[in-house]
């Protein structure tokens, strides 16, 4: 039994690492394909009227060179006159990204919900309640988005985009008032990722299957399937930069630990949409510098908004040894259960980020990190599992300000 209690968190850590690696690989493949095909759609040019390509039903083509070879992709208005024997489907990149991401969400958050999902200063939830909130947000996000797409609003791209963006901001606001900031951000990203993969699985691929089936039956494909698939594909393209930021956000507590973390996320997501729009227009031959300028301005506004306050001057302690003894006692009581060569906190096989506080020298060496994580951002202890008080954080701040001796 003791061996199992030791090996289980160690095995989870390995699983976490491998799933994260897989998620990044498949995400690169999926988002790379999305970027390429949106670029391709925006870059193809119509063939000359009356040309052989025009007679074949080609709506656009382009020539490209890559890797020492020349490529000539062509797009048909609806479908070619004859279905080719081999047809590549772009679907497993999307499916693999979502499946690996959901597995990672389960391992990193749901199986360790007490530490990763709950912040008692935000909402006093049980582990199961926090997991329920997370899973419910994914289901609700897709249902609301899909209904909007099918409503009359779905025919108006600009207003549809505004409404969906505001709904995501609303989800961010609600989640940051129910879950820890880190978990809230990840679940906004998971909502977007679920919408993106459901677009592929429920609209894009089924529509393409119907078009292929119609051709194999000797009929003409209904262009509505292509129109719907194109709409959802464009939506996915605009989701990419926000979801990519959220994938890396867990490394930057200054964003998700801010008092208005939902607003920080909203501004960063908006900047990603404006920057993505610039590139989409650029592929069509339009260079609109106002869009990246707006995106950069939003990022600068966030940087100013979340800048830490200037630390107040603190008088040096009259007895540095006594001050450090008190600091070491706080670290031992509140931090060492995770940050140790042999963590005792359930769910942790190794110290987070490899930082340990077993000796006085290790504590002193990490003074800046302690101040950043426990005093400025208040992100440590994770979920404040060990109940560090504001007074103890103030004592750590005074120690660092006095020279961390």
C-alpha positions as a Python dict, from the first residue, in 0.01 Angstrom:
ca = {
    (1, 'X'): (0, 0, 0),
    (2, 'X'): (284, 239, 82),
    (3, 'X'): (446, 168, -255),
    (4, 'X'): (118, 248, -434),
    (5, 'X'): (76, 577, -245),
    (6, 'X'): (427, 674, -359),
    (7, 'X'): (408, 550, -718),
    (8, 'X'): (60, 689, -796),
    (9, 'X'): (154, 1061, -783),
    (10, 'X'): (484, 982, -957),
    (11, 'X'): (297, 801, -1233),
    (12, 'X'): (53, 1091, -1264),
    (13, 'X'): (344, 1329, -1304),
    (14, 'X'): (483, 1122, -1591),
    (15, 'X'): (138, 1100, -1747),
    (16, 'X'): (100, 1477, -1709),
    (17, 'X'): (430, 1539, -1886),
    (18, 'X'): (362, 1297, -2173),
    (19, 'X'): (9, 1426, -2228),
    (20, 'X'): (133, 1785, -2228),
    (21, 'X'): (395, 1693, -2487),
    (22, 'X'): (136, 1514, -2702),
    (23, 'X'): (-107, 1804, -2666),
    (24, 'X'): (152, 2051, -2793),
    (25, 'X'): (247, 1828, -3088),
    (26, 'X'): (-111, 1770, -3200),
    (27, 'X'): (-200, 2135, -3135),
    (28, 'X'): (81, 2248, -3364),
    (29, 'X'): (-46, 2013, -3635),
    (30, 'X'): (-407, 2133, -3602),
    (31, 'X'): (-346, 2504, -3570),
    (32, 'X'): (-79, 2491, -3839),
    (33, 'X'): (-331, 2332, -4078),
    (34, 'X'): (-590, 2593, -3981),
    (35, 'X'): (-348, 2879, -4049),
    (36, 'X'): (-242, 2723, -4379),
    (37, 'X'): (-591, 2668, -4519),
    (38, 'X'): (-717, 3013, -4419),
    (39, 'X'): (-406, 3158, -4585),
    (40, 'X'): (-474, 2940, -4890),
    (41, 'X'): (-839, 3050, -4915),
    (42, 'X'): (-738, 3414, -4885),
    (43, 'X'): (-447, 3387, -5128),
    (44, 'X'): (-589, 3193, -5425),
    (45, 'X'): (-671, 3391, -5734),
    (46, 'X'): (-950, 3315, -5985),
    (47, 'X'): (-843, 3163, -6318),
    (48, 'X'): (-879, 3361, -6641),
    (49, 'X'): (-1238, 3359, -6775),
    (50, 'X'): (-1281, 3089, -7038),
    (51, 'X'): (-961, 2909, -6936),
    (52, 'X'): (-945, 2533, -6894),
    (53, 'X'): (-939, 2574, -6516),
    (54, 'X'): (-1251, 2791, -6524),
    (55, 'X'): (-1429, 2535, -6740),
    (56, 'X'): (-1337, 2263, -6487),
    (57, 'X'): (-1510, 2459, -6210),
    (58, 'X'): (-1192, 2585, -6038),
    (59, 'X'): (-1271, 2900, -5842),
    (60, 'X'): (-909, 2980, -5758),
    (61, 'X'): (-550, 2859, -5760),
    (62, 'X'): (-201, 2964, -5665),
    (63, 'X'): (155, 2857, -5725),
    (64, 'X'): (397, 2814, -5437),
    (65, 'X'): (749, 2690, -5385),
    (66, 'X'): (860, 2505, -5072),
    (67, 'X'): (1132, 2259, -4987),
    (68, 'X'): (1274, 2264, -5338),
    (69, 'X'): (941, 2179, -5505),
    (70, 'X'): (664, 2367, -5683),
    (71, 'X'): (301, 2330, -5571),
    (72, 'X'): (-19, 2426, -5751),
    (73, 'X'): (-321, 2391, -5515),
    (74, 'X'): (-662, 2453, -5671),
    (75, 'X'): (-1001, 2509, -5508),
    (76, 'X'): (-1324, 2408, -5680),
    (77, 'X'): (-1638, 2614, -5656),
    (78, 'X'): (-1833, 2314, -5523),
    (79, 'X'): (-1654, 1993, -5624),
    (80, 'X'): (-1456, 1848, -5915),
    (81, 'X'): (-1643, 1673, -6195),
    (82, 'X'): (-1489, 1342, -6088),
    (83, 'X'): (-1403, 1238, -5734),
    (84, 'X'): (-1034, 1143, -5697),
    (85, 'X'): (-945, 797, -5569),
    (86, 'X'): (-751, 932, -5271),
    (87, 'X'): (-894, 1214, -5063),
    (88, 'X'): (-719, 1341, -4751),
    (89, 'X'): (-935, 1440, -4455),
    (90, 'X'): (-805, 1693, -4203),
    (91, 'X'): (-972, 1571, -3885),
    (92, 'X'): (-739, 1368, -3665),
    (93, 'X'): (-524, 1672, -3591),
    (94, 'X'): (-830, 1831, -3427),
    (95, 'X'): (-954, 1516, -3255),
    (96, 'X'): (-611, 1426, -3116),
    (97, 'X'): (-559, 1779, -2982),
    (98, 'X'): (-890, 1779, -2795),
    (99, 'X'): (-856, 1424, -2664),
    (100, 'X'): (-502, 1485, -2535),
    (101, 'X'): (-610, 1819, -2391),
    (102, 'X'): (-908, 1672, -2207),
    (103, 'X'): (-692, 1389, -2075),
    (104, 'X'): (-439, 1647, -1953),
    (105, 'X'): (-719, 1852, -1794),
    (106, 'X'): (-834, 1541, -1611),
    (107, 'X'): (-488, 1442, -1487),
    (108, 'X'): (-361, 1789, -1397),
    (109, 'X'): (-685, 1942, -1261),
    (110, 'X'): (-973, 1700, -1202),
    (111, 'X'): (-768, 1432, -1025),
    (112, 'X'): (-608, 1700, -806),
    (113, 'X'): (-905, 1934, -780),
    (114, 'X'): (-842, 2021, -416),
    (115, 'X'): (-511, 2183, -506),
    (116, 'X'): (-566, 2298, -866),
    (117, 'X'): (-936, 2386, -896),
    (118, 'X'): (-1033, 2538, -561),
    (119, 'X'): (-949, 2875, -408),
    (120, 'X'): (-1125, 2919, -76),
    (121, 'X'): (-1092, 3297, -100),
    (122, 'X'): (-1302, 3282, -420),
    (123, 'X'): (-1562, 3013, -351),
    (124, 'X'): (-1588, 2738, -88),
    (125, 'X'): (-1653, 2445, -323),
    (126, 'X'): (-1592, 2076, -281),
    (127, 'X'): (-1366, 1894, -528),
    (128, 'X'): (-1666, 1739, -704),
    (129, 'X'): (-1846, 2071, -728),
    (130, 'X'): (-1542, 2235, -889),
    (131, 'X'): (-1511, 1951, -1142),
    (132, 'X'): (-1884, 1982, -1214),
    (133, 'X'): (-1846, 2353, -1280),
    (134, 'X'): (-1558, 2281, -1519),
    (135, 'X'): (-1734, 2007, -1715),
    (136, 'X'): (-2062, 2200, -1722),
    (137, 'X'): (-1889, 2503, -1872),
    (138, 'X'): (-1760, 2294, -2164),
    (139, 'X'): (-2104, 2153, -2246),
    (140, 'X'): (-2284, 2486, -2203),
    (141, 'X'): (-2025, 2671, -2411),
    (142, 'X'): (-2075, 2446, -2714),
    (143, 'X'): (-2458, 2440, -2690),
    (144, 'X'): (-2489, 2819, -2668),
    (145, 'X'): (-2237, 2877, -2948),
    (146, 'X'): (-2400, 2622, -3181),
    (147, 'X'): (-2749, 2764, -3124),
    (148, 'X'): (-2620, 3113, -3203),
    (149, 'X'): (-2461, 2985, -3525),
    (150, 'X'): (-2794, 2837, -3634),
    (151, 'X'): (-2989, 3151, -3539),
    (152, 'X'): (-3038, 3455, -3767),
    (153, 'X'): (-2745, 3616, -3584),
    (154, 'X'): (-2516, 3356, -3742),
    (155, 'X'): (-2562, 3526, -4080),
    (156, 'X'): (-2405, 3850, -3957),
    (157, 'X'): (-2035, 3780, -3904),
    (158, 'X'): (-1939, 4098, -3716),
    (159, 'X'): (-2226, 4099, -3467),
    (160, 'X'): (-2202, 3724, -3423),
    (161, 'X'): (-1834, 3762, -3336),
    (162, 'X'): (-1908, 4040, -3088),
    (163, 'X'): (-2179, 3836, -2913),
    (164, 'X'): (-1963, 3521, -2891),
    (165, 'X'): (-1673, 3725, -2756),
    (166, 'X'): (-1896, 3881, -2488),
    (167, 'X'): (-2025, 3537, -2392),
    (168, 'X'): (-1669, 3412, -2349),
    (169, 'X'): (-1592, 3717, -2134),
    (170, 'X'): (-1903, 3636, -1930),
    (171, 'X'): (-1780, 3278, -1889),
    (172, 'X'): (-1441, 3410, -1776),
    (173, 'X'): (-1610, 3636, -1521),
    (174, 'X'): (-1824, 3353, -1382),
    (175, 'X'): (-1540, 3101, -1370),
    (176, 'X'): (-1300, 3341, -1196),
    (177, 'X'): (-1566, 3381, -927),
    (178, 'X'): (-1605, 3005, -880),
    (179, 'X'): (-1264, 2845, -943),
    (180, 'X'): (-901, 2932, -883),
    (181, 'X'): (-769, 3183, -1136),
    (182, 'X'): (-549, 2924, -1302),
    (183, 'X'): (-834, 2674, -1338),
    (184, 'X'): (-1070, 2946, -1461),
    (185, 'X'): (-834, 3046, -1743),
    (186, 'X'): (-774, 2685, -1845),
    (187, 'X'): (-1148, 2622, -1862),
    (188, 'X'): (-1211, 2926, -2080),
    (189, 'X'): (-948, 2779, -2311),
    (190, 'X'): (-1116, 2438, -2286),
    (191, 'X'): (-1452, 2594, -2380),
    (192, 'X'): (-1293, 2746, -2691),
    (193, 'X'): (-1111, 2422, -2774),
    (194, 'X'): (-1434, 2222, -2732),
    (195, 'X'): (-1618, 2459, -2966),
    (196, 'X'): (-1338, 2428, -3221),
    (197, 'X'): (-1326, 2048, -3221),
    (198, 'X'): (-1706, 2019, -3218),
    (199, 'X'): (-1714, 2241, -3527),
    (200, 'X'): (-1488, 1988, -3697),
    (201, 'X'): (-1666, 1675, -3568),
    (202, 'X'): (-2028, 1791, -3598),
    (203, 'X'): (-2032, 2034, -3891),
    (204, 'X'): (-1721, 2037, -4107),
    (205, 'X'): (-1652, 1663, -4144),
    (206, 'X'): (-2022, 1554, -4168),
    (207, 'X'): (-2080, 1823, -4433),
    (208, 'X'): (-1782, 1702, -4632),
    (209, 'X'): (-1904, 1342, -4600),
    (210, 'X'): (-2242, 1442, -4745),
    (211, 'X'): (-2073, 1615, -5037),
    (212, 'X'): (-1859, 1309, -5110),
    (213, 'X'): (-2159, 1075, -5075),
    (214, 'X'): (-2358, 1286, -5322),
    (215, 'X'): (-2079, 1265, -5579),
    (216, 'X'): (-2038, 890, -5536),
    (217, 'X'): (-2413, 854, -5591),
    (218, 'X'): (-2379, 1041, -5918),
    (219, 'X'): (-2544, 1359, -5792),
    (220, 'X'): (-2427, 1716, -5739),
    (221, 'X'): (-2317, 1818, -5386),
    (222, 'X'): (-2529, 2074, -5207),
    (223, 'X'): (-2308, 2387, -5170),
    (224, 'X'): (-2473, 2470, -4835),
    (225, 'X'): (-2251, 2211, -4667),
    (226, 'X'): (-1940, 2385, -4793),
    (227, 'X'): (-2073, 2724, -4686),
    (228, 'X'): (-2144, 2604, -4333),
    (229, 'X'): (-1810, 2430, -4306),
    (230, 'X'): (-1630, 2742, -4424),
    (231, 'X'): (-1811, 2954, -4164),
    (232, 'X'): (-1709, 2727, -3878),
    (233, 'X'): (-1354, 2702, -4013),
    (234, 'X'): (-1321, 3080, -4010),
    (235, 'X'): (-1454, 3090, -3653),
    (236, 'X'): (-1189, 2837, -3551),
    (237, 'X'): (-922, 3053, -3712),
    (238, 'X'): (-1013, 3353, -3496),
    (239, 'X'): (-1018, 3135, -3183),
    (240, 'X'): (-658, 3019, -3231),
    (241, 'X'): (-456, 3307, -3081),
    (242, 'X'): (-673, 3338, -2767),
    (243, 'X'): (-658, 2963, -2703),
    (244, 'X'): (-282, 2957, -2759),
    (245, 'X'): (-235, 3228, -2497),
    (246, 'X'): (-448, 3037, -2249),
    (247, 'X'): (-236, 2724, -2309),
    (248, 'X'): (69, 2912, -2175),
    (249, 'X'): (-112, 3130, -1918),
    (250, 'X'): (-52, 2890, -1627),
    (251, 'X'): (312, 3002, -1633),
    (252, 'X'): (216, 3367, -1577),
    (253, 'X'): (33, 3406, -1248),
    (254, 'X'): (44, 3786, -1285),
    (255, 'X'): (-251, 3747, -1526),
    (256, 'X'): (-480, 3494, -1360),
    (257, 'X'): (-410, 3613, -1003),
    (258, 'X'): (-512, 3972, -1071),
    (259, 'X'): (-822, 4099, -892),
    (260, 'X'): (-989, 4148, -1234),
    (261, 'X'): (-843, 3838, -1396),
    (262, 'X'): (-1148, 3802, -1622),
    (263, 'X'): (-1089, 4150, -1765),
    (264, 'X'): (-719, 4078, -1816),
    (265, 'X'): (-811, 3767, -2013),
    (266, 'X'): (-1076, 3953, -2211),
    (267, 'X'): (-829, 4221, -2322),
    (268, 'X'): (-562, 3967, -2416),
    (269, 'X'): (-814, 3758, -2613),
    (270, 'X'): (-934, 4070, -2794),
    (271, 'X'): (-577, 4160, -2886),
    (272, 'X'): (-534, 3812, -3036),
    (273, 'X'): (-849, 3853, -3247),
    (274, 'X'): (-735, 4191, -3386),
    (275, 'X'): (-389, 4059, -3468),
    (276, 'X'): (-533, 3749, -3635),
    (277, 'X'): (-768, 3969, -3840),
    (278, 'X'): (-471, 4169, -3965),
    (279, 'X'): (-306, 3856, -4103),
    (280, 'X'): (-630, 3730, -4259),
    (281, 'X'): (-672, 4061, -4443),
    (282, 'X'): (-305, 4070, -4539),
    (283, 'X'): (-340, 3732, -4712),
    (284, 'X'): (-613, 3892, -4923),
    (285, 'X'): (-380, 4173, -5023),
    (286, 'X'): (-510, 4432, -4774),
    (287, 'X'): (-264, 4573, -4522),
    (288, 'X'): (-459, 4735, -4235),
    (289, 'X'): (-207, 4842, -3971),
    (290, 'X'): (-479, 4971, -3740),
    (291, 'X'): (-565, 4615, -3636),
    (292, 'X'): (-224, 4511, -3499),
    (293, 'X'): (-195, 4862, -3351),
    (294, 'X'): (-518, 4803, -3156),
    (295, 'X'): (-392, 4460, -3048),
    (296, 'X'): (-62, 4600, -2924),
    (297, 'X'): (-240, 4887, -2748),
    (298, 'X'): (-460, 4638, -2563),
    (299, 'X'): (-154, 4439, -2452),
    (300, 'X'): (15, 4757, -2330),
    (301, 'X'): (-300, 4849, -2138),
    (302, 'X'): (-291, 4507, -1969),
    (303, 'X'): (77, 4549, -1885),
    (304, 'X'): (3, 4880, -1712),
    (305, 'X'): (-311, 4743, -1545),
    (306, 'X'): (-142, 4445, -1379),
    (307, 'X'): (191, 4610, -1294),
    (308, 'X'): (278, 4537, -929),
    (309, 'X'): (271, 4830, -685),
    (310, 'X'): (598, 4983, -582),
    (311, 'X'): (709, 4817, -257),
    (312, 'X'): (703, 5034, 51),
    (313, 'X'): (1029, 5104, 233),
    (314, 'X'): (1082, 4866, 524),
    (315, 'X'): (1316, 4925, 814),
    (316, 'X'): (1590, 4667, 856),
    (317, 'X'): (1530, 4417, 1132),
    (318, 'X'): (1728, 4473, 1449),
    (319, 'X'): (1786, 4100, 1477),
    (320, 'X'): (1822, 3940, 1129),
    (321, 'X'): (1878, 3595, 1278),
    (322, 'X'): (1549, 3606, 1467),
    (323, 'X'): (1371, 3739, 1159),
    (324, 'X'): (1505, 3455, 944),
    (325, 'X'): (1411, 3197, 1208),
    (326, 'X'): (1054, 3322, 1187),
    (327, 'X'): (1064, 3311, 804),
    (328, 'X'): (1200, 2955, 808),
    (329, 'X'): (920, 2852, 1044),
    (330, 'X'): (659, 2999, 805),
    (331, 'X'): (816, 2823, 506),
    (332, 'X'): (836, 2494, 695),
    (333, 'X'): (471, 2515, 796),
    (334, 'X'): (320, 2651, 473),
    (335, 'X'): (551, 2552, 186),
    (336, 'X'): (766, 2247, 257),
    (337, 'X'): (480, 1997, 226),
    (338, 'X'): (508, 2053, -152),
    (339, 'X'): (850, 2215, -193),
    (340, 'X'): (1066, 1937, -54),
    (341, 'X'): (1288, 1664, -190),
    (342, 'X'): (1017, 1429, -59),
    (343, 'X'): (679, 1611, -70),
    (344, 'X'): (415, 1501, 181),
    (345, 'X'): (126, 1684, 14),
    (346, 'X'): (-103, 1432, -166),
    (347, 'X'): (-83, 1461, -545),
    (348, 'X'): (279, 1579, -558),
    (349, 'X'): (557, 1331, -633),
    (350, 'X'): (822, 1599, -683),
    (351, 'X'): (855, 1962, -582),
    (352, 'X'): (678, 2206, -820),
    (353, 'X'): (933, 2357, -1062),
    (354, 'X'): (1203, 2163, -874),
    (355, 'X'): (1215, 2427, -598),
    (356, 'X'): (1284, 2289, -250),
    (357, 'X'): (1307, 2459, 91),
    (358, 'X'): (1456, 2181, 302),
    (359, 'X'): (1758, 2383, 419),
    (360, 'X'): (1813, 2745, 527),
    (361, 'X'): (2043, 2796, 225),
    (362, 'X'): (1770, 2682, -14),
    (363, 'X'): (1521, 2924, 142),
    (364, 'X'): (1762, 3218, 117),
    (365, 'X'): (1856, 3130, -243),
    (366, 'X'): (1489, 3141, -346),
    (367, 'X'): (1403, 3466, -165),
    (368, 'X'): (1306, 3648, -486),
    (369, 'X'): (1083, 3360, -600),
    (370, 'X'): (920, 3340, -256),
    (371, 'X'): (842, 3711, -267),
    (372, 'X'): (708, 3693, -623),
    (373, 'X'): (484, 3390, -570),
    (374, 'X'): (372, 3427, -208),
    (375, 'X'): (369, 3806, -159),
    (376, 'X'): (316, 3980, -494),
    (377, 'X'): (99, 3725, -677),
    (378, 'X'): (-26, 3528, -375),
    (379, 'X'): (-41, 3224, -600),
    (380, 'X'): (150, 3011, -352),
    (381, 'X'): (71, 2797, -166),
    (382, 'X'): (-142, 2651, -448),
    (383, 'X'): (-504, 2719, -364),
    (384, 'X'): (-366, 2832, -26),
    (385, 'X'): (-389, 2467, 81),
    (386, 'X'): (-181, 2531, 393),
    (387, 'X'): (-371, 2848, 492),
    (388, 'X'): (-89, 3102, 480),
    (389, 'X'): (-214, 3420, 648),
    (390, 'X'): (-180, 3779, 530),
    (391, 'X'): (36, 3847, 834),
    (392, 'X'): (276, 3571, 733),
    (393, 'X'): (296, 3708, 380),
    (394, 'X'): (380, 4048, 529),
    (395, 'X'): (658, 3890, 733),
    (396, 'X'): (804, 3732, 418),
    (397, 'X'): (784, 4069, 242),
    (398, 'X'): (964, 4244, 528),
    (399, 'X'): (1238, 3978, 527),
    (400, 'X'): (1303, 4020, 153),
    (401, 'X'): (1291, 4399, 180),
    (402, 'X'): (1545, 4386, 460),
    (403, 'X'): (1789, 4195, 244),
    (404, 'X'): (1673, 3832, 285),
    (405, 'X'): (1950, 3750, 536),
}
